mmCIF file of C-alpha atoms in Angstrom:
data_model
loop_
_atom_site.group_PDB
_atom_site.id
_atom_site.type_symbol
_atom_site.label_atom_id
_atom_site.label_comp_id
_atom_site.label_asym_id
_atom_site.label_seq_id
_atom_site.Cartn_x
_atom_site.Cartn_y
_atom_site.Cartn_z
ATOM 1 C CA UNK A 1 -36.717 -15.011 15.989
ATOM 2 C CA UNK A 2 -33.410 -16.369 14.697
ATOM 3 C CA UNK A 3 -32.095 -16.153 11.199
ATOM 4 C CA UNK A 4 -32.282 -19.642 9.601
ATOM 5 C CA UNK A 5 -29.103 -18.953 7.634
ATOM 6 C CA UNK A 6 -26.976 -18.339 10.746
ATOM 7 C CA UNK A 7 -28.774 -20.466 13.339
ATOM 8 C CA UNK A 8 -27.128 -23.643 14.612
ATOM 9 C CA UNK A 9 -29.015 -26.733 13.468
ATOM 10 C CA UNK A 10 -30.884 -28.393 16.311
ATOM 11 C CA UNK A 11 -28.977 -31.680 15.985
ATOM 12 C CA UNK A 12 -25.704 -29.800 16.632
ATOM 13 C CA UNK A 13 -26.898 -28.025 19.764
ATOM 14 C CA UNK A 14 -25.402 -29.405 22.975
ATOM 15 C CA UNK A 15 -27.693 -31.768 24.792
ATOM 16 C CA UNK A 16 -27.875 -32.326 28.478
ATOM 17 C CA UNK A 17 -25.712 -35.342 29.259
ATOM 18 C CA UNK A 18 -27.405 -38.349 30.753
ATOM 19 C CA UNK A 19 -26.203 -39.250 34.235
ATOM 20 C CA UNK A 20 -23.761 -42.153 34.544
ATOM 21 C CA UNK A 21 -25.196 -45.593 35.127
ATOM 22 C CA UNK A 22 -24.663 -47.465 38.359
ATOM 23 C CA UNK A 23 -22.204 -50.291 38.930
ATOM 24 C CA UNK A 24 -24.874 -52.935 38.407
ATOM 25 C CA UNK A 25 -25.689 -51.492 34.971
ATOM 26 C CA UNK A 26 -22.007 -51.573 34.032
ATOM 27 C CA UNK A 27 -21.713 -55.196 35.132
ATOM 28 C CA UNK A 28 -24.728 -56.159 33.013
ATOM 29 C CA UNK A 29 -22.654 -55.379 29.931
ATOM 30 C CA UNK A 30 -21.054 -58.720 29.080
ATOM 31 C CA UNK A 31 -17.969 -57.257 27.391
ATOM 32 C CA UNK A 32 -17.228 -55.005 30.375
ATOM 33 C CA UNK A 33 -18.028 -57.775 32.873
ATOM 34 C CA UNK A 34 -15.666 -60.259 31.198
ATOM 35 C CA UNK A 35 -12.866 -57.705 30.996
ATOM 36 C CA UNK A 36 -13.473 -56.615 34.584
ATOM 37 C CA UNK A 37 -13.298 -60.238 35.802
ATOM 38 C CA UNK A 38 -10.116 -60.869 33.811
ATOM 39 C CA UNK A 39 -8.492 -57.747 35.253
ATOM 40 C CA UNK A 40 -9.504 -58.779 38.776
ATOM 41 C CA UNK A 41 -7.945 -62.234 38.361
ATOM 42 C CA UNK A 42 -4.836 -60.683 36.815
ATOM 43 C CA UNK A 43 -4.471 -58.214 39.714
ATOM 44 C CA UNK A 44 -4.741 -60.989 42.275
ATOM 45 C CA UNK A 45 -2.146 -63.004 40.372
ATOM 46 C CA UNK A 46 0.143 -59.974 40.203
ATOM 47 C CA UNK A 47 -0.048 -59.573 43.981
ATOM 48 C CA UNK A 48 0.847 -63.228 44.568
ATOM 49 C CA UNK A 49 3.588 -63.041 41.961
ATOM 50 C CA UNK A 50 5.193 -59.992 43.557
ATOM 51 C CA UNK A 51 5.325 -61.531 47.031
ATOM 52 C CA UNK A 52 6.601 -64.843 45.638
ATOM 53 C CA UNK A 53 9.369 -63.162 43.638
ATOM 54 C CA UNK A 54 10.506 -61.150 46.640
ATOM 55 C CA UNK A 55 10.452 -64.262 48.839
ATOM 56 C CA UNK A 56 12.458 -66.327 46.358
ATOM 57 C CA UNK A 57 14.874 -63.399 45.889
ATOM 58 C CA UNK A 58 15.400 -63.201 49.646
ATOM 59 C CA UNK A 59 16.023 -66.946 49.852
ATOM 60 C CA UNK A 60 18.322 -67.012 46.802
ATOM 61 C CA UNK A 61 20.328 -63.853 47.410
ATOM 62 C CA UNK A 62 19.427 -62.267 50.733
ATOM 63 C CA UNK A 63 18.706 -58.539 50.906
ATOM 64 C CA UNK A 64 20.932 -57.826 47.893
ATOM 65 C CA UNK A 65 18.941 -60.390 45.926
ATOM 66 C CA UNK A 66 15.750 -58.503 46.721
ATOM 67 C CA UNK A 67 17.373 -55.269 45.539
ATOM 68 C CA UNK A 68 18.532 -56.922 42.302
ATOM 69 C CA UNK A 69 15.048 -58.262 41.563
ATOM 70 C CA UNK A 70 13.431 -54.896 42.379
ATOM 71 C CA UNK A 71 15.842 -53.119 40.031
ATOM 72 C CA UNK A 72 15.115 -55.636 37.278
ATOM 73 C CA UNK A 73 11.421 -55.082 38.000
ATOM 74 C CA UNK A 74 11.744 -51.304 37.580
ATOM 75 C CA UNK A 75 13.910 -50.854 34.486
ATOM 76 C CA UNK A 76 11.522 -52.245 31.813
ATOM 77 C CA UNK A 77 8.917 -49.585 32.528
ATOM 78 C CA UNK A 78 11.487 -46.983 31.488
ATOM 79 C CA UNK A 79 12.602 -48.954 28.444
ATOM 80 C CA UNK A 80 9.260 -50.197 27.122
ATOM 81 C CA UNK A 81 6.642 -47.844 28.556
ATOM 82 C CA UNK A 82 6.393 -45.543 25.541
ATOM 83 C CA UNK A 83 6.572 -48.396 23.059
ATOM 84 C CA UNK A 84 3.788 -50.177 24.937
ATOM 85 C CA UNK A 85 1.564 -47.154 24.391
ATOM 86 C CA UNK A 86 2.338 -47.081 20.665
ATOM 87 C CA UNK A 87 1.597 -50.806 20.344
ATOM 88 C CA UNK A 88 -1.663 -50.376 22.267
ATOM 89 C CA UNK A 89 -2.752 -47.637 19.872
ATOM 90 C CA UNK A 90 -1.824 -49.513 16.692
ATOM 91 C CA UNK A 91 -2.785 -53.114 17.451
ATOM 92 C CA UNK A 92 -5.861 -54.843 18.763
ATOM 93 C CA UNK A 93 -5.826 -54.059 22.474
ATOM 94 C CA UNK A 94 -7.400 -57.322 23.578
ATOM 95 C CA UNK A 95 -4.765 -59.304 21.734
ATOM 96 C CA UNK A 96 -1.998 -57.199 23.239
ATOM 97 C CA UNK A 97 -3.418 -57.823 26.720
ATOM 98 C CA UNK A 98 -3.840 -61.555 26.141
ATOM 99 C CA UNK A 99 -0.339 -61.827 24.654
ATOM 100 C CA UNK A 100 1.176 -59.974 27.601
ATOM 101 C CA UNK A 101 -0.612 -62.236 30.078
ATOM 102 C CA UNK A 102 0.499 -65.338 28.158
ATOM 103 C CA UNK A 103 4.107 -64.123 28.305
ATOM 104 C CA UNK A 104 3.765 -63.521 32.038
ATOM 105 C CA UNK A 105 2.289 -66.984 32.531
ATOM 106 C CA UNK A 106 5.017 -68.596 30.416
ATOM 107 C CA UNK A 107 7.622 -66.959 32.657
ATOM 108 C CA UNK A 108 5.908 -67.585 35.977
ATOM 109 C CA UNK A 109 5.106 -71.289 35.626
ATOM 110 C CA UNK A 110 8.722 -72.496 35.228
ATOM 111 C CA UNK A 111 9.906 -70.002 37.859
ATOM 112 C CA UNK A 112 7.312 -71.320 40.311
ATOM 113 C CA UNK A 113 8.259 -74.934 39.597
ATOM 114 C CA UNK A 114 11.975 -74.181 39.966
ATOM 115 C CA UNK A 115 11.330 -72.237 43.166
ATOM 116 C CA UNK A 116 9.232 -74.979 44.718
ATOM 117 C CA UNK A 117 11.850 -77.610 43.876
ATOM 118 C CA UNK A 118 14.653 -75.474 45.310
ATOM 119 C CA UNK A 119 16.475 -74.945 42.009
ATOM 120 C CA UNK A 120 15.951 -71.239 41.413
ATOM 121 C CA UNK A 121 19.126 -69.167 41.065
ATOM 122 C CA UNK A 122 19.008 -65.424 41.570
ATOM 123 C CA UNK A 123 19.860 -64.630 37.949
ATOM 124 C CA UNK A 124 16.689 -66.432 36.807
ATOM 125 C CA UNK A 125 14.640 -64.279 39.179
ATOM 126 C CA UNK A 126 16.270 -61.126 37.827
ATOM 127 C CA UNK A 127 15.505 -62.117 34.220
ATOM 128 C CA UNK A 128 11.961 -63.161 35.171
ATOM 129 C CA UNK A 129 11.291 -59.852 36.929
ATOM 130 C CA UNK A 130 12.548 -57.963 33.881
ATOM 131 C CA UNK A 131 10.378 -59.936 31.422
ATOM 132 C CA UNK A 132 7.302 -59.747 33.669
ATOM 133 C CA UNK A 133 7.484 -55.969 33.907
ATOM 134 C CA UNK A 134 8.250 -55.660 30.194
ATOM 135 C CA UNK A 135 5.038 -57.579 29.446
ATOM 136 C CA UNK A 136 3.147 -55.365 31.895
ATOM 137 C CA UNK A 137 4.474 -52.320 30.015
ATOM 138 C CA UNK A 138 2.389 -53.509 27.062
ATOM 139 C CA UNK A 139 -0.596 -54.797 29.022
ATOM 140 C CA UNK A 140 -1.321 -51.619 30.995
ATOM 141 C CA UNK A 141 -1.565 -49.135 28.083
ATOM 142 C CA UNK A 142 -3.668 -51.601 26.097
ATOM 143 C CA UNK A 143 -6.056 -51.934 28.995
ATOM 144 C CA UNK A 144 -6.123 -48.172 29.535
ATOM 145 C CA UNK A 145 -7.232 -47.714 25.931
ATOM 146 C CA UNK A 146 -9.683 -50.619 25.956
ATOM 147 C CA UNK A 147 -11.836 -49.599 28.915
ATOM 148 C CA UNK A 148 -13.297 -46.435 27.318
ATOM 149 C CA UNK A 149 -14.296 -48.545 24.302
ATOM 150 C CA UNK A 150 -16.279 -50.934 26.518
ATOM 151 C CA UNK A 151 -18.573 -48.375 28.132
ATOM 152 C CA UNK A 152 -20.416 -45.237 27.077
ATOM 153 C CA UNK A 153 -18.504 -42.004 27.458
ATOM 154 C CA UNK A 154 -20.669 -40.950 30.408
ATOM 155 C CA UNK A 155 -19.713 -44.162 32.260
ATOM 156 C CA UNK A 156 -15.935 -44.106 31.758
ATOM 157 C CA UNK A 157 -15.218 -42.413 35.077
ATOM 158 C CA UNK A 158 -17.453 -44.829 36.976
ATOM 159 C CA UNK A 159 -15.938 -47.839 35.196
ATOM 160 C CA UNK A 160 -12.399 -46.609 35.895
ATOM 161 C CA UNK A 161 -13.285 -46.070 39.549
ATOM 162 C CA UNK A 162 -14.760 -49.551 39.894
ATOM 163 C CA UNK A 163 -11.782 -51.220 38.242
ATOM 164 C CA UNK A 164 -9.209 -49.201 40.195
ATOM 165 C CA UNK A 165 -10.919 -49.779 43.560
ATOM 166 C CA UNK A 166 -11.174 -53.503 42.845
ATOM 167 C CA UNK A 167 -7.561 -53.690 41.679
ATOM 168 C CA UNK A 168 -6.297 -51.868 44.775
ATOM 169 C CA UNK A 169 -8.353 -54.045 47.119
ATOM 170 C CA UNK A 170 -7.192 -57.239 45.405
ATOM 171 C CA UNK A 171 -3.606 -56.054 45.424
ATOM 172 C CA UNK A 172 -3.577 -55.423 49.169
ATOM 173 C CA UNK A 173 -5.673 -58.516 49.868
ATOM 174 C CA UNK A 174 -3.458 -60.610 47.601
ATOM 175 C CA UNK A 175 -0.323 -59.448 49.401
ATOM 176 C CA UNK A 176 -1.898 -60.338 52.737
ATOM 177 C CA UNK A 177 -3.025 -63.792 51.603
ATOM 178 C CA UNK A 178 0.352 -64.473 49.962
ATOM 179 C CA UNK A 179 2.106 -63.429 53.168
ATOM 180 C CA UNK A 180 -0.097 -65.758 55.203
ATOM 181 C CA UNK A 181 0.644 -68.597 52.802
ATOM 182 C CA UNK A 182 4.372 -68.004 53.291
ATOM 183 C CA UNK A 183 3.905 -68.284 57.050
ATOM 184 C CA UNK A 184 1.825 -71.453 56.756
ATOM 185 C CA UNK A 185 4.051 -73.131 54.175
#
């Protein structure tokens, strides 16, 4: 018999955790499904964008052009990575993600048009690569903080695994399709 004065109340006792739900149960949640679909489309676009930028950099500046664009693509993560995390914690994560994707789209559309018309100097590619990665430095932490809010705690690992596997597959598949398009075009 336990002493009622020192016993832990029943509602505070640890309960056995329910097992995680399957992928189909996660996808039945409309908020997770919409976010998952948006991330998948964004990943595919990122893969195409990366190959296109490298191709245009090679055409505009040769191997040194590719190096310049890759450097411009790398620096913003160092400059804005921590600030992106702070913004993701203080502001509405969905709005941060949407804003970052709108910035990326606003940069990519004119770059694509200029590239397809043959009027794309290397310096524009360098600036575009910098801005694209800067926007990604805000998008990624916001998404990292949003996913656990979309699913129950017991399903976070499964949701992360599904999203990461899909993103990796679309990234590799997107690079392959973009490469094939370069050969065909």
